[in-house]
Coordinates of N, CA and C in Angstrom, one line a residue:
M58 N 0.8 -1.2 0.0 CA 0.0 0.0 0.0 C 0.9 1.2 0.0
N59 N 0.6 2.2 -0.9 CA 1.4 3.4 -1.0 C 0.5 4.5 -0.5
C60 N 0.9 5.2 0.6 CA 0.1 6.3 1.1 C 0.5 7.6 0.7
L61 N 1.6 7.7 -0.1 CA 2.2 9.0 -0.4 C 1.6 9.7 -1.6
A62 N 1.4 11.0 -1.5 CA 0.9 11.8 -2.6 C 1.7 13.2 -2.5
F63 N 1.8 13.8 -3.7 CA 2.5 15.1 -3.8 C 1.5 16.1 -4.3
F64 N 1.6 17.3 -3.8 CA 0.7 18.4 -4.1 C 1.4 19.7 -4.4
L65 N 0.8 20.6 -5.1 CA 1.3 22.0 -5.2 C 0.1 22.9 -5.0
A66 N 0.2 23.8 -4.0 CA -0.8 24.7 -3.7 C -0.4 26.1 -4.0
F67 N -1.4 27.0 -4.4 CA -1.2 28.4 -4.6 C -2.2 29.1 -3.7
S68 N -1.8 30.1 -2.9 CA -2.7 30.7 -1.9 C -2.7 32.2 -2.0
M69 N -3.7 32.7 -1.4 CA -3.9 34.2 -1.1 C -4.2 34.4 0.4
H70 N -3.6 35.4 0.9 CA -3.7 35.7 2.4 C -4.6 36.9 2.5
I71 N -5.8 36.8 3.0 CA -6.8 37.8 3.1 C -6.9 38.3 4.5
G72 N -6.8 39.6 4.7 CA -7.0 40.2 6.0 C -5.7 40.2 6.8
L73 N -4.6 39.8 6.2 CA -3.3 39.7 6.9 C -2.4 40.8 6.4
E74 N -1.5 41.3 7.2 CA -0.6 42.4 6.8 C 0.7 42.0 6.3
G75 N 1.2 40.8 6.6 CA 2.6 40.4 6.3 C 2.7 40.1 4.8
D76 N 4.0 39.9 4.4 CA 4.3 39.5 3.1 C 4.6 38.0 3.1
Y77 N 3.7 37.2 2.5 CA 3.7 35.8 2.6 C 4.0 35.1 1.3
N78 N 4.6 33.9 1.5 CA 4.8 33.0 0.3 C 3.5 32.5 -0.1
N79 N 3.3 32.4 -1.4 CA 2.0 32.0 -2.0 C 2.1 30.6 -2.7
V80 N 3.3 30.0 -2.7 CA 3.5 28.7 -3.5 C 3.9 27.7 -2.4
H81 N 3.2 26.5 -2.4 CA 3.4 25.6 -1.3 C 3.5 24.1 -1.9
P82 N 4.7 23.7 -2.2 CA 4.9 22.2 -2.5 C 4.6 21.4 -1.2
H83 N 4.0 20.2 -1.4 CA 3.4 19.5 -0.2 C 3.5 18.0 -0.5
A84 N 3.9 17.3 0.5 CA 3.9 15.8 0.5 C 3.1 15.3 1.6
R85 N 2.2 14.3 1.4 CA 1.3 13.8 2.4 C 1.2 12.3 2.3
C86 N 1.0 11.7 3.5 CA 0.6 10.3 3.6 C -0.8 10.2 4.2
T87 N -1.7 9.5 3.6 CA -3.0 9.3 4.1 C -3.3 7.8 4.3
I88 N -3.7 7.5 5.5 CA -4.0 6.1 5.8 C -5.4 6.2 6.5
D89 N -6.4 5.5 5.9 CA -7.8 5.7 6.3 C -8.1 7.2 6.3
N90 N -8.5 7.7 7.4 CA -8.8 9.2 7.5 C -7.7 9.9 8.2
Y91 N -6.6 9.3 8.5 CA -5.5 10.0 9.2 C -4.5 10.5 8.2
I92 N -4.0 11.7 8.4 CA -3.1 12.4 7.5 C -1.8 12.9 8.2
G93 N -0.7 12.9 7.5 CA 0.5 13.4 8.0 C 1.3 13.9 6.8
G94 N 2.1 15.0 7.0 CA 2.9 15.4 5.9 C 3.7 16.6 6.2
A95 N 4.3 17.2 5.2 CA 5.1 18.4 5.3 C 4.9 19.3 4.1
Y96 N 5.0 20.6 4.3 CA 4.9 21.5 3.1 C 5.7 22.8 3.4
Y97 N 6.0 23.5 2.4 CA 6.7 24.8 2.4 C 5.6 25.9 2.8
S98 N 5.7 26.5 3.9 CA 4.6 27.3 4.5 C 4.6 28.7 4.0
S99 N 3.6 29.5 4.3 CA 3.5 30.9 4.0 C 4.6 31.7 4.6
E100 N 5.2 31.2 5.7 CA 6.3 31.9 6.4 C 7.7 31.4 5.8
E101 N 7.7 30.7 4.7 CA 8.9 30.2 4.0 C 9.7 29.3 4.9
K102 N 9.0 28.4 5.6 CA 9.6 27.4 6.5 C 9.0 26.1 6.1
I103 N 9.6 25.0 6.5 CA 9.0 23.7 6.4 C 8.1 23.4 7.6
S104 N 6.9 23.2 7.3 CA 5.9 22.8 8.3 C 5.5 21.4 8.2
S105 N 5.4 20.7 9.3 CA 5.0 19.3 9.3 C 3.7 19.2 10.2
Y106 N 2.8 18.2 9.8 CA 1.5 18.2 10.5 C 1.1 16.7 10.6
I107 N 0.2 16.5 11.6 CA -0.6 15.3 11.7 C -2.0 15.6 11.9
G108 N -2.9 14.8 11.5 CA -4.3 15.1 11.7 C -5.2 14.1 11.2
K109 N -6.4 14.5 10.9 CA -7.5 13.6 10.5 C -8.4 14.4 9.5
T110 N -9.0 13.7 8.6 CA -9.9 14.3 7.6 C -11.3 13.7 7.8
T111 N -12.3 14.5 7.7 CA -13.7 14.1 7.9 C -14.5 14.7 6.8
R112 N -15.3 13.8 6.2 CA -16.2 14.3 5.1 C -17.5 14.9 5.7
I113 N -17.9 16.1 5.3 CA -19.1 16.7 5.7 C -19.8 17.2 4.5
S114 N -20.9 16.5 4.1 CA -21.6 16.8 2.9 C -20.6 16.7 1.7
E115 N -20.4 17.7 0.9 CA -19.5 17.7 -0.2 C -18.1 18.3 0.1
F116 N -17.9 18.6 1.4 CA -16.6 19.1 1.8 C -15.8 18.1 2.6
N117 N -14.5 18.4 2.6 CA -13.5 17.6 3.5 C -13.1 18.6 4.6
L118 N -13.1 18.2 5.8 CA -12.6 19.0 6.9 C -11.4 18.3 7.4
E119 N -10.2 19.1 7.4 CA -9.0 18.6 7.9 C -8.7 19.3 9.2
Y120 N -8.3 18.5 10.2 CA -7.9 19.2 11.5 C -6.8 18.4 12.2
G121 N -6.0 19.1 13.0 CA -4.9 18.4 13.6 C -4.0 19.4 14.2
L122 N -2.7 19.1 14.2 CA -1.6 20.0 14.7 C -0.5 20.2 13.7
V123 N 0.1 21.4 13.7 CA 1.1 21.7 12.7 C 2.2 22.5 13.4
T124 N 3.4 22.3 12.9 CA 4.6 23.0 13.4 C 5.1 24.0 12.4
G125 N 6.1 24.8 12.8 CA 6.8 25.7 11.8 C 6.2 27.1 11.6
Y126 N 5.4 27.5 12.6 CA 4.9 28.9 12.4 C 5.3 29.8 13.6
S127 N 5.5 31.1 13.4 CA 6.0 31.9 14.5 C 4.8 32.1 15.5
G128 N 5.2 32.3 16.7 CA 4.3 32.5 17.8 C 3.9 31.2 18.5
M129 N 4.0 30.1 17.9 CA 3.6 28.8 18.5 C 4.6 27.7 18.0
D130 N 5.0 26.9 18.9 CA 5.8 25.7 18.5 C 4.9 24.7 17.8
V131 N 3.7 24.5 18.3 CA 2.7 23.6 17.7 C 1.4 24.4 17.7
A132 N 0.8 24.5 16.5 CA -0.4 25.2 16.4 C -1.6 24.3 15.9
P133 N -2.8 24.7 16.2 CA -3.9 23.9 15.6 C -4.0 24.1 14.1
L134 N -4.4 23.0 13.5 CA -4.6 23.0 12.0 C -6.1 22.8 11.7
I135 N -6.7 23.6 10.9 CA -8.0 23.4 10.4 C -8.1 23.9 9.0
R136 N -8.7 23.1 8.1 CA -8.8 23.5 6.7 C -10.0 22.9 6.1
L137 N -10.8 23.6 5.4 CA -12.0 23.1 4.7 C -11.7 23.1 3.2
E138 N -12.0 22.0 2.6 CA -11.6 21.9 1.1 C -12.8 21.3 0.4
K139 N -12.9 21.7 -0.9 CA -13.8 21.1 -1.8 C -13.1 21.1 -3.2
D140 N -13.1 19.9 -3.8 CA -12.4 19.8 -5.1 C -10.9 20.3 -4.9
K141 N -10.5 21.3 -5.7 CA -9.2 21.8 -5.6 C -9.1 23.0 -4.7
F142 N -10.2 23.5 -4.2 CA -10.2 24.8 -3.4 C -10.1 24.5 -1.9
F143 N -9.5 25.4 -1.2 CA -9.4 25.3 0.3 C -9.5 26.7 0.9
I144 N -9.9 26.7 2.2 CA -9.9 27.9 3.0 C -9.5 27.5 4.4
A145 N -8.7 28.3 5.1 CA -8.2 28.1 6.4 C -8.1 29.4 7.2
P146 N -8.4 29.3 8.5 CA -8.2 30.6 9.3 C -6.7 30.8 9.5
S147 N -6.3 32.0 9.7 CA -4.9 32.3 9.9 C -4.7 33.5 10.9
Y148 N -3.6 33.6 11.5 CA -3.3 34.7 12.4 C -1.9 35.2 12.3
E149 N -1.7 36.4 12.8 CA -0.3 37.0 12.8 C 0.0 37.2 14.3
T150 N 1.3 37.2 14.6 CA 1.7 37.2 16.0 C 1.3 38.5 16.7
D151 N 0.9 39.6 16.0 CA 0.4 40.8 16.6 C -1.1 40.7 16.9
G152 N -1.7 39.6 16.7 CA -3.1 39.4 17.0 C -4.0 39.6 15.8
N153 N -3.5 40.0 14.7 CA -4.3 40.2 13.5 C -4.8 38.8 12.9
T154 N -6.0 38.7 12.5 CA -6.5 37.4 12.0 C -7.0 37.6 10.5
G155 N -7.0 36.5 9.8 CA -7.5 36.5 8.4 C -7.8 35.1 8.0
V156 N -7.8 35.0 6.6 CA -8.0 33.6 6.1 C -7.0 33.4 4.9
V157 N -6.7 32.2 4.7 CA -5.9 31.8 3.5 C -6.9 31.0 2.6
I158 N -6.9 31.4 1.4 CA -7.7 30.7 0.4 C -6.8 30.2 -0.7
G159 N -7.1 29.1 -1.4 CA -6.2 28.7 -2.4 C -6.7 27.6 -3.3
L160 N -5.8 27.2 -4.2 CA -6.0 26.0 -5.1 C -4.9 25.0 -4.8
E161 N -5.3 23.7 -4.7 CA -4.2 22.7 -4.5 C -4.4 21.6 -5.6
F162 N -3.3 21.3 -6.2 CA -3.3 20.3 -7.3 C -2.5 19.1 -6.8
K163 N -3.1 17.9 -7.0 CA -2.5 16.6 -6.6 C -1.8 16.0 -7.7
F164 N -0.5 15.5 -7.4 CA 0.3 14.7 -8.3 C 0.6 13.4 -7.5
Y165 N 0.6 12.3 -8.2 CA 0.9 11.1 -7.5 C 2.4 10.7 -7.4

């Protein structure tokens, strides 16, 4: 069984003030509904995560824990996706909040 998949995501950061990376290469292993992987983050660092994915109607909800962001050694991860589109809440260390929206393409 091969659990590994490769992705490339393009994102926009809405409501945030920083200058963020918008291109995110990503590798993931999925076993049943459990996920784990690593990607090049908006802060231009390697972030790794573990979590779970749950189907809600026509959406996938991903949730878990992620590393590699300023302000927290380990942060909560939550992302809603449909087809190639995704949206996730985001924050800046000064307390500013926003959302990240994007497109993610899967390569095997």
